[in-house]
Amino acid sequence: MTARILVVDDVAANVRLLEARLLAEYYDVVTASTGQEALEICEEGKIDLVLLDVMMPGMDGFEVCRRLKGSPRTQHIPVVIITALGQVDQRITGLEAGADDFLTKPVNDLQLLTRVRTLTRLKALTDELRLRADSASDPALAELLHPAAQEYQEPARLLLVDPDASSSRMIAGMLLQHYVVDEVSEPQTALLRGLERDYDCILVATGAEDGDPLRLCAQFRALEQTRLVPIILIASPGEEHQVLRGLELTVNDYLLRPIVPMELVARVRTQVKRKRYNDQLRASVARTVEMAITDPLTGVYNRRYLDGHLPTLFNRAQARQRPLSLMLIDIDRFKWINDEMGHAFGDQVLQEFALRLRRNLRSIDLISRYGGEEFAIVMPETDLASARIVAERIRGEIANKAFSFSDGRTLRVTASAGISTKKPFDDSPEQMLQRADDALYEAKKQGRNQVVAPAA
């Protein structure tokens, strides 16, 4: 879905010019001629970005920006202040009012579309984070999205690649008040740094006589460690074609010399925020996936994961003609533990039981809570004889050492296990499970605290 952009200017000709440029790029454009109208549109409609002129009658752009950033309903909407060329004081006032970026009149098409693209993508990330924070009740995301959160985060680390030592010192000096900056002049050294450290943003300057800055940017994109790190290209006037090519390929944003310090900081701040939002969003998704496949009490996989992953392991073993064994192990008389000692105590027994399973199994073995007090263990590259040895070791680990708990109580626990192994032909995961279940039933029938492993 295309982004929806609000253009705010009391001069109709300016509005029409920006509207035409944005419509040509298939953005949805809404317009307003006063600050009050702009506030009402942002409160009522879905706006992804505000392009805001400073000089307007009544309420000027700075006040509009302050009100947008001061309202919980609109503070997440990116705002770009449009100032007159050379009005440095207006840029400072705009940034102090909470503006995310600024453009100068006459607005350059490349700058306009780059700013719009960057900030609408940031807004999309923010929306996704807000949705996940609300629906998943994720406090980490909610805290990240709070306006004050940025002030307390660890300073971002930047990698600056500039072949000109004096230029590098000047750019680093503009950034050091806000960020940790690593300066590098050689492309190969820069790539090594990218492998060694975690960066929030990479700045690559043109000017090397024997190097191609866009090739270096492409190499950063090819490395796993820097693939998702935003890149800002620093170019000179006359290199607009190179900038455009970089934006098409790998670059997230750009700056033209001479560099204005506040513009540099604003560009870097946006990219760092986007990187951190991306990182937190991926972490949130990973947490959600983990919760979906993990038993919350014991920390091992749940039945859903077993049902989905066992066929994969089975088919892989069949294709490679390798052994695969399955164990179902069950805590003996667990109902008595719950009834006599309480469900809270029973939960502790399950947690300790799962811990002992993990201690006695390999990292490639799949442990899942099959249901209640029953656990399933899938053992790749393991034949029936080896699986029985493992099962006996686990049974002994359970039976021979009493379970101790935080309240000082101890309890002797035993377990029964049934084992099956994959047959070379005419077999399936479901049949393997059924054979292991039959073997477990036989172990219970024979008196518990034993392992039954019928012939394959």
PDB file of C-alpha atoms in Angstrom, residues 165-403:
ATOM      1  CA  ALA A 165      41.991  12.333   6.484  1.00  0.00           C
ATOM      2  CA  SER A 166      41.025  15.980   6.992  1.00  0.00           C
ATOM      3  CA  SER A 167      37.498  15.374   5.692  1.00  0.00           C
ATOM      4  CA  SER A 168      37.179  12.359   7.957  1.00  0.00           C
ATOM      5  CA  ARG A 169      38.250  14.335  11.024  1.00  0.00           C
ATOM      6  CA  MET A 170      35.759  17.089  10.196  1.00  0.00           C
ATOM      7  CA  ILE A 171      32.812  14.688   9.733  1.00  0.00           C
ATOM      8  CA  ALA A 172      33.707  12.699  12.852  1.00  0.00           C
ATOM      9  CA  GLY A 173      33.901  15.934  14.820  1.00  0.00           C
ATOM     10  CA  MET A 174      30.323  16.755  13.823  1.00  0.00           C
ATOM     11  CA  LEU A 175      29.138  13.369  15.074  1.00  0.00           C
ATOM     12  CA  LEU A 176      31.191  12.660  18.192  1.00  0.00           C
ATOM     13  CA  GLN A 177      28.893  14.646  20.475  1.00  0.00           C
ATOM     14  CA  HIS A 178      26.092  12.193  19.694  1.00  0.00           C
ATOM     15  CA  TYR A 179      27.734   8.943  18.519  1.00  0.00           C
ATOM     16  CA  VAL A 180      30.759   6.674  18.781  1.00  0.00           C
ATOM     17  CA  VAL A 181      32.628   6.959  15.475  1.00  0.00           C
ATOM     18  CA  ASP A 182      35.232   4.573  14.027  1.00  0.00           C
ATOM     19  CA  GLU A 183      37.242   6.268  11.234  1.00  0.00           C
ATOM     20  CA  VAL A 184      38.707   4.147   8.411  1.00  0.00           C
ATOM     21  CA  SER A 185      40.340   5.198   5.150  1.00  0.00           C
ATOM     22  CA  GLU A 186      40.907   1.879   3.346  1.00  0.00           C
ATOM     23  CA  PRO A 187      38.000  -0.196   1.923  1.00  0.00           C
ATOM     24  CA  GLN A 188      39.485  -3.551   2.997  1.00  0.00           C
ATOM     25  CA  THR A 189      40.030  -2.279   6.534  1.00  0.00           C
ATOM     26  CA  ALA A 190      36.428  -1.049   6.532  1.00  0.00           C
ATOM     27  CA  LEU A 191      35.147  -4.497   5.535  1.00  0.00           C
ATOM     28  CA  LEU A 192      37.191  -6.117   8.313  1.00  0.00           C
ATOM     29  CA  ARG A 193      35.752  -3.652  10.840  1.00  0.00           C
ATOM     30  CA  GLY A 194      32.284  -4.527   9.597  1.00  0.00           C
ATOM     31  CA  LEU A 195      32.987  -8.188  10.338  1.00  0.00           C
ATOM     32  CA  GLU A 196      34.441  -7.481  13.787  1.00  0.00           C
ATOM     33  CA  ARG A 197      31.958  -4.966  15.254  1.00  0.00           C
ATOM     34  CA  ASP A 198      28.260  -4.234  15.308  1.00  0.00           C
ATOM     35  CA  TYR A 199      27.461  -0.896  13.666  1.00  0.00           C
ATOM     36  CA  ASP A 200      24.224   1.089  13.619  1.00  0.00           C
ATOM     37  CA  CYS A 201      25.117   3.059  10.488  1.00  0.00           C
ATOM     38  CA  ILE A 202      27.907   3.178   7.893  1.00  0.00           C
ATOM     39  CA  LEU A 203      28.961   6.407   6.169  1.00  0.00           C
ATOM     40  CA  VAL A 204      30.922   6.029   2.921  1.00  0.00           C
ATOM     41  CA  ALA A 205      32.562   9.107   1.340  1.00  0.00           C
ATOM     42  CA  THR A 206      33.502   9.457  -2.309  1.00  0.00           C
ATOM     43  CA  GLY A 207      36.900  10.756  -3.344  1.00  0.00           C
ATOM     44  CA  ALA A 208      39.188   7.719  -3.379  1.00  0.00           C
ATOM     45  CA  GLU A 209      41.399   7.760  -6.479  1.00  0.00           C
ATOM     46  CA  ASP A 210      41.733   3.977  -6.703  1.00  0.00           C
ATOM     47  CA  GLY A 211      38.431   2.851  -5.214  1.00  0.00           C
ATOM     48  CA  ASP A 212      34.736   2.690  -6.072  1.00  0.00           C
ATOM     49  CA  PRO A 213      32.554   3.728  -3.109  1.00  0.00           C
ATOM     50  CA  LEU A 214      29.491   2.004  -4.592  1.00  0.00           C
ATOM     51  CA  ARG A 215      31.401  -1.276  -4.862  1.00  0.00           C
ATOM     52  CA  LEU A 216      32.307  -0.950  -1.188  1.00  0.00           C
ATOM     53  CA  CYS A 217      28.628  -0.336  -0.374  1.00  0.00           C
ATOM     54  CA  ALA A 218      27.691  -3.458  -2.357  1.00  0.00           C
ATOM     55  CA  GLN A 219      30.314  -5.470  -0.471  1.00  0.00           C
ATOM     56  CA  PHE A 220      28.840  -4.312   2.848  1.00  0.00           C
ATOM     57  CA  ARG A 221      25.444  -5.514   1.612  1.00  0.00           C
ATOM     58  CA  ALA A 222      26.924  -8.910   0.739  1.00  0.00           C
ATOM     59  CA  LEU A 223      28.330  -9.495   4.244  1.00  0.00           C
ATOM     60  CA  GLU A 224      25.969 -11.154   6.692  1.00  0.00           C
ATOM     61  CA  GLN A 225      27.150  -8.917   9.544  1.00  0.00           C
ATOM     62  CA  THR A 226      26.465  -5.655   7.677  1.00  0.00           C
ATOM     63  CA  ARG A 227      23.667  -6.704   5.321  1.00  0.00           C
ATOM     64  CA  LEU A 228      21.021  -4.812   7.298  1.00  0.00           C
ATOM     65  CA  VAL A 229      23.130  -1.854   8.446  1.00  0.00           C
ATOM     66  CA  PRO A 230      21.967   1.433   6.812  1.00  0.00           C
ATOM     67  CA  ILE A 231      24.484   3.159   4.533  1.00  0.00           C
ATOM     68  CA  ILE A 232      24.774   6.910   3.928  1.00  0.00           C
ATOM     69  CA  LEU A 233      26.782   8.069   0.913  1.00  0.00           C
ATOM     70  CA  ILE A 234      28.690  11.364   1.246  1.00  0.00           C
ATOM     71  CA  ALA A 235      29.274  12.848  -2.205  1.00  0.00           C
ATOM     72  CA  SER A 236      30.389  16.086  -3.852  1.00  0.00           C
ATOM     73  CA  PRO A 237      28.387  18.394  -6.131  1.00  0.00           C
ATOM     74  CA  GLY A 238      28.395  16.971  -9.657  1.00  0.00           C
ATOM     75  CA  GLU A 239      28.226  13.355  -8.404  1.00  0.00           C
ATOM     76  CA  GLU A 240      24.425  13.233  -8.445  1.00  0.00           C
ATOM     77  CA  HIS A 241      24.470  10.415 -11.022  1.00  0.00           C
ATOM     78  CA  GLN A 242      26.610   8.309  -8.692  1.00  0.00           C
ATOM     79  CA  VAL A 243      24.245   9.129  -5.812  1.00  0.00           C
ATOM     80  CA  LEU A 244      21.221   8.098  -7.862  1.00  0.00           C
ATOM     81  CA  ARG A 245      22.924   4.836  -8.817  1.00  0.00           C
ATOM     82  CA  GLY A 246      23.765   4.185  -5.172  1.00  0.00           C
ATOM     83  CA  LEU A 247      20.182   4.801  -4.075  1.00  0.00           C
ATOM     84  CA  GLU A 248      18.983   2.321  -6.711  1.00  0.00           C
ATOM     85  CA  LEU A 249      21.398  -0.354  -5.495  1.00  0.00           C
ATOM     86  CA  THR A 250      22.418  -0.329  -1.850  1.00  0.00           C
ATOM     87  CA  VAL A 251      22.497   3.156  -0.298  1.00  0.00           C
ATOM     88  CA  ASN A 252      19.802   4.282   2.153  1.00  0.00           C
ATOM     89  CA  ASP A 253      20.494   8.038   2.113  1.00  0.00           C
ATOM     90  CA  TYR A 254      23.032  10.603   0.982  1.00  0.00           C
ATOM     91  CA  LEU A 255      24.590  13.986   1.767  1.00  0.00           C
ATOM     92  CA  LEU A 256      26.250  16.482  -0.574  1.00  0.00           C
ATOM     93  CA  ARG A 257      29.272  18.537   0.419  1.00  0.00           C
ATOM     94  CA  PRO A 258      29.646  21.065   1.995  1.00  0.00           C
ATOM     95  CA  ILE A 259      28.129  19.206   4.920  1.00  0.00           C
ATOM     96  CA  VAL A 260      25.866  21.048   7.345  1.00  0.00           C
ATOM     97  CA  PRO A 261      26.380  19.529  10.832  1.00  0.00           C
ATOM     98  CA  MET A 262      22.710  19.536  11.837  1.00  0.00           C
ATOM     99  CA  GLU A 263      21.741  17.942   8.521  1.00  0.00           C
ATOM    100  CA  LEU A 264      24.333  15.210   9.006  1.00  0.00           C
ATOM    101  CA  VAL A 265      23.105  14.492  12.536  1.00  0.00           C
ATOM    102  CA  ALA A 266      19.469  14.452  11.380  1.00  0.00           C
ATOM    103  CA  ARG A 267      20.199  11.980   8.561  1.00  0.00           C
ATOM    104  CA  VAL A 268      22.219   9.691  10.820  1.00  0.00           C
ATOM    105  CA  ARG A 269      19.590   9.869  13.583  1.00  0.00           C
ATOM    106  CA  THR A 270      16.868   8.698  11.202  1.00  0.00           C
ATOM    107  CA  GLN A 271      18.926   5.767   9.937  1.00  0.00           C
ATOM    108  CA  VAL A 272      20.001   4.717  13.438  1.00  0.00           C
ATOM    109  CA  LYS A 273      16.406   4.816  14.618  1.00  0.00           C
ATOM    110  CA  ARG A 274      15.334   2.737  11.631  1.00  0.00           C
ATOM    111  CA  LYS A 275      18.104   0.182  12.287  1.00  0.00           C
ATOM    112  CA  ARG A 276      17.159  -0.160  15.949  1.00  0.00           C
ATOM    113  CA  TYR A 277      13.464  -0.467  15.137  1.00  0.00           C
ATOM    114  CA  ASN A 278      14.320  -3.165  12.591  1.00  0.00           C
ATOM    115  CA  ASP A 279      16.437  -5.037  15.132  1.00  0.00           C
ATOM    116  CA  GLN A 280      13.712  -4.890  17.766  1.00  0.00           C
ATOM    117  CA  LEU A 281      11.045  -5.952  15.292  1.00  0.00           C
ATOM    118  CA  ARG A 282      13.054  -9.004  14.252  1.00  0.00           C
ATOM    119  CA  ALA A 283      13.718  -9.828  17.906  1.00  0.00           C
ATOM    120  CA  SER A 284       9.999  -9.513  18.669  1.00  0.00           C
ATOM    121  CA  VAL A 285       9.120 -11.813  15.772  1.00  0.00           C
ATOM    122  CA  ALA A 286      11.732 -14.305  16.985  1.00  0.00           C
ATOM    123  CA  ARG A 287      10.258 -14.171  20.495  1.00  0.00           C
ATOM    124  CA  THR A 288       6.777 -14.746  19.093  1.00  0.00           C
ATOM    125  CA  VAL A 289       7.946 -17.716  17.039  1.00  0.00           C
ATOM    126  CA  GLU A 290       9.783 -19.136  20.029  1.00  0.00           C
ATOM    127  CA  MET A 291       6.693 -18.788  22.196  1.00  0.00           C
ATOM    128  CA  ALA A 292       4.623 -20.563  19.536  1.00  0.00           C
ATOM    129  CA  ILE A 293       6.897 -23.622  19.457  1.00  0.00           C
ATOM    130  CA  THR A 294       8.151 -23.755  23.054  1.00  0.00           C
ATOM    131  CA  ASP A 295       6.514 -25.200  26.156  1.00  0.00           C
ATOM    132  CA  PRO A 296       6.444 -22.223  28.571  1.00  0.00           C
ATOM    133  CA  LEU A 297       6.834 -24.335  31.720  1.00  0.00           C
ATOM    134  CA  THR A 298       9.805 -26.521  30.794  1.00  0.00           C
ATOM    135  CA  GLY A 299      11.484 -24.532  28.026  1.00  0.00           C
ATOM    136  CA  VAL A 300      11.636 -27.514  25.628  1.00  0.00           C
ATOM    137  CA  TYR A 301       9.746 -27.664  22.337  1.00  0.00           C
ATOM    138  CA  ASN A 302       6.000 -28.275  22.404  1.00  0.00           C
ATOM    139  CA  ARG A 303       3.842 -30.867  20.641  1.00  0.00           C
ATOM    140  CA  ARG A 304       3.137 -28.480  17.742  1.00  0.00           C
ATOM    141  CA  TYR A 305       6.828 -28.222  16.928  1.00  0.00           C
ATOM    142  CA  LEU A 306       7.311 -31.986  17.170  1.00  0.00           C
ATOM    143  CA  ASP A 307       4.419 -32.633  14.806  1.00  0.00           C
ATOM    144  CA  GLY A 308       5.889 -30.215  12.269  1.00  0.00           C
ATOM    145  CA  HIS A 309       9.555 -31.156  12.581  1.00  0.00           C
ATOM    146  CA  LEU A 310       9.487 -34.950  13.013  1.00  0.00           C
ATOM    147  CA  PRO A 311       8.462 -35.576   9.372  1.00  0.00           C
ATOM    148  CA  THR A 312      11.397 -33.413   8.215  1.00  0.00           C
ATOM    149  CA  LEU A 313      13.894 -35.402  10.294  1.00  0.00           C
ATOM    150  CA  PHE A 314      12.277 -38.678   9.215  1.00  0.00           C
ATOM    151  CA  ASN A 315      12.385 -37.840   5.482  1.00  0.00           C
ATOM    152  CA  ARG A 316      15.985 -36.629   5.757  1.00  0.00           C
ATOM    153  CA  ALA A 317      17.024 -39.895   7.440  1.00  0.00           C
ATOM    154  CA  GLN A 318      15.178 -41.925   4.800  1.00  0.00           C
ATOM    155  CA  ALA A 319      16.794 -40.015   1.929  1.00  0.00           C
ATOM    156  CA  ARG A 320      20.288 -40.416   3.401  1.00  0.00           C
ATOM    157  CA  GLN A 321      19.647 -43.974   4.587  1.00  0.00           C
ATOM    158  CA  ARG A 322      20.710 -43.018   8.108  1.00  0.00           C
ATOM    159  CA  PRO A 323      19.273 -44.278  11.422  1.00  0.00           C
ATOM    160  CA  LEU A 324      16.698 -42.311  13.397  1.00  0.00           C
ATOM    161  CA  SER A 325      15.280 -43.267  16.788  1.00  0.00           C
ATOM    162  CA  LEU A 326      12.445 -41.947  18.921  1.00  0.00           C
ATOM    163  CA  MET A 327      11.908 -42.144  22.683  1.00  0.00           C
ATOM    164  CA  LEU A 328       8.728 -41.469  24.631  1.00  0.00           C
ATOM    165  CA  ILE A 329       9.494 -41.050  28.328  1.00  0.00           C
ATOM    166  CA  ASP A 330       6.887 -40.552  31.055  1.00  0.00           C
ATOM    167  CA  ILE A 331       7.147 -39.613  34.746  1.00  0.00           C
ATOM    168  CA  ASP A 332       5.787 -42.478  36.846  1.00  0.00           C
ATOM    169  CA  ARG A 333       2.819 -41.794  39.149  1.00  0.00           C
ATOM    170  CA  PHE A 334       2.780 -38.093  38.313  1.00  0.00           C
ATOM    171  CA  LYS A 335      -0.910 -37.805  39.234  1.00  0.00           C
ATOM    172  CA  TRP A 336      -0.019 -38.823  42.781  1.00  0.00           C
ATOM    173  CA  ILE A 337       2.633 -36.056  42.911  1.00  0.00           C
ATOM    174  CA  ASN A 338       0.079 -33.438  41.873  1.00  0.00           C
ATOM    175  CA  ASP A 339      -2.640 -34.752  44.204  1.00  0.00           C
ATOM    176  CA  GLU A 340      -0.467 -35.231  47.287  1.00  0.00           C
ATOM    177  CA  MET A 341       2.071 -32.417  46.975  1.00  0.00           C
ATOM    178  CA  GLY A 342       0.240 -29.829  44.901  1.00  0.00           C
ATOM    179  CA  HIS A 343       0.348 -28.677  41.294  1.00  0.00           C
ATOM    180  CA  ALA A 344       3.019 -26.057  42.010  1.00  0.00           C
ATOM    181  CA  PHE A 345       5.312 -28.836  43.224  1.00  0.00           C
ATOM    182  CA  GLY A 346       4.374 -30.908  40.186  1.00  0.00           C
ATOM    183  CA  ASP A 347       5.423 -28.037  37.941  1.00  0.00           C
ATOM    184  CA  GLN A 348       8.833 -27.970  39.615  1.00  0.00           C
ATOM    185  CA  VAL A 349       9.162 -31.719  39.020  1.00  0.00           C
ATOM    186  CA  LEU A 350       8.468 -31.199  35.313  1.00  0.00           C
ATOM    187  CA  GLN A 351      11.041 -28.399  35.116  1.00  0.00           C
ATOM    188  CA  GLU A 352      13.731 -30.467  36.821  1.00  0.00           C
ATOM    189  CA  PHE A 353      12.840 -33.489  34.680  1.00  0.00           C
ATOM    190  CA  ALA A 354      13.281 -31.438  31.475  1.00  0.00           C
ATOM    191  CA  LEU A 355      16.594 -30.074  32.787  1.00  0.00           C
ATOM    192  CA  ARG A 356      17.931 -33.598  33.336  1.00  0.00           C
ATOM    193  CA  LEU A 357      16.832 -34.614  29.859  1.00  0.00           C
ATOM    194  CA  ARG A 358      18.757 -31.707  28.351  1.00  0.00           C
ATOM    195  CA  ARG A 359      21.856 -32.554  30.368  1.00  0.00           C
ATOM    196  CA  ASN A 360      21.897 -36.102  29.009  1.00  0.00           C
ATOM    197  CA  LEU A 361      21.171 -35.441  25.355  1.00  0.00           C
ATOM    198  CA  ARG A 362      23.012 -33.899  22.406  1.00  0.00           C
ATOM    199  CA  SER A 363      22.268 -30.540  20.828  1.00  0.00           C
ATOM    200  CA  ILE A 364      20.992 -32.288  17.683  1.00  0.00           C
ATOM    201  CA  ASP A 365      18.410 -34.285  19.653  1.00  0.00           C
ATOM    202  CA  LEU A 366      14.910 -32.834  19.590  1.00  0.00           C
ATOM    203  CA  ILE A 367      13.228 -32.719  23.029  1.00  0.00           C
ATOM    204  CA  SER A 368       9.547 -31.856  23.240  1.00  0.00           C
ATOM    205  CA  ARG A 369       6.832 -32.028  25.845  1.00  0.00           C
ATOM    206  CA  TYR A 370       4.458 -34.493  24.226  1.00  0.00           C
ATOM    207  CA  GLY A 371       1.638 -33.963  26.684  1.00  0.00           C
ATOM    208  CA  GLY A 372       1.241 -33.681  30.467  1.00  0.00           C
ATOM    209  CA  GLU A 373       4.161 -35.512  32.042  1.00  0.00           C
ATOM    210  CA  GLU A 374       5.215 -37.257  28.817  1.00  0.00           C
ATOM    211  CA  PHE A 375       8.194 -36.132  26.712  1.00  0.00           C
ATOM    212  CA  ALA A 376       9.258 -37.140  23.194  1.00  0.00           C
ATOM    213  CA  ILE A 377      12.909 -37.255  22.146  1.00  0.00           C
ATOM    214  CA  VAL A 378      13.941 -37.621  18.499  1.00  0.00           C
ATOM    215  CA  MET A 379      17.537 -38.810  18.057  1.00  0.00           C
ATOM    216  CA  PRO A 380      19.091 -38.437  14.576  1.00  0.00           C
ATOM    217  CA  GLU A 381      22.006 -40.672  13.581  1.00  0.00           C
ATOM    218  CA  THR A 382      21.067 -43.092  16.390  1.00  0.00           C
ATOM    219  CA  ASP A 383      20.221 -46.779  15.980  1.00  0.00           C
ATOM    220  CA  LEU A 384      18.047 -48.783  18.361  1.00  0.00           C
ATOM    221  CA  ALA A 385      20.927 -50.162  20.456  1.00  0.00           C
ATOM    222  CA  SER A 386      22.441 -46.706  20.988  1.00  0.00           C
ATOM    223  CA  ALA A 387      19.033 -45.213  21.749  1.00  0.00           C
ATOM    224  CA  ARG A 388      18.484 -47.839  24.436  1.00  0.00           C
ATOM    225  CA  ILE A 389      21.813 -46.958  26.069  1.00  0.00           C
ATOM    226  CA  VAL A 390      20.806 -43.286  26.117  1.00  0.00           C
ATOM    227  CA  ALA A 391      17.379 -44.131  27.551  1.00  0.00           C
ATOM    228  CA  GLU A 392      18.884 -46.264  30.317  1.00  0.00           C
ATOM    229  CA  ARG A 393      21.290 -43.468  31.217  1.00  0.00           C
ATOM    230  CA  ILE A 394      18.422 -40.999  31.476  1.00  0.00           C
ATOM    231  CA  ARG A 395      16.294 -43.434  33.472  1.00  0.00           C
ATOM    232  CA  GLY A 396      19.152 -43.900  35.918  1.00  0.00           C
ATOM    233  CA  GLU A 397      19.760 -40.135  36.139  1.00  0.00           C
ATOM    234  CA  ILE A 398      16.100 -39.677  37.079  1.00  0.00           C
ATOM    235  CA  ALA A 399      15.808 -42.565  39.532  1.00  0.00           C
ATOM    236  CA  ASN A 400      19.156 -42.453  41.336  1.00  0.00           C
ATOM    237  CA  LYS A 401      19.217 -38.804  42.353  1.00  0.00           C
ATOM    238  CA  ALA A 402      16.355 -37.328  44.375  1.00  0.00           C
ATOM    239  CA  PHE A 403      14.725 -34.141  43.122  1.00  0.00           C
TER     240      PHE A 403
END
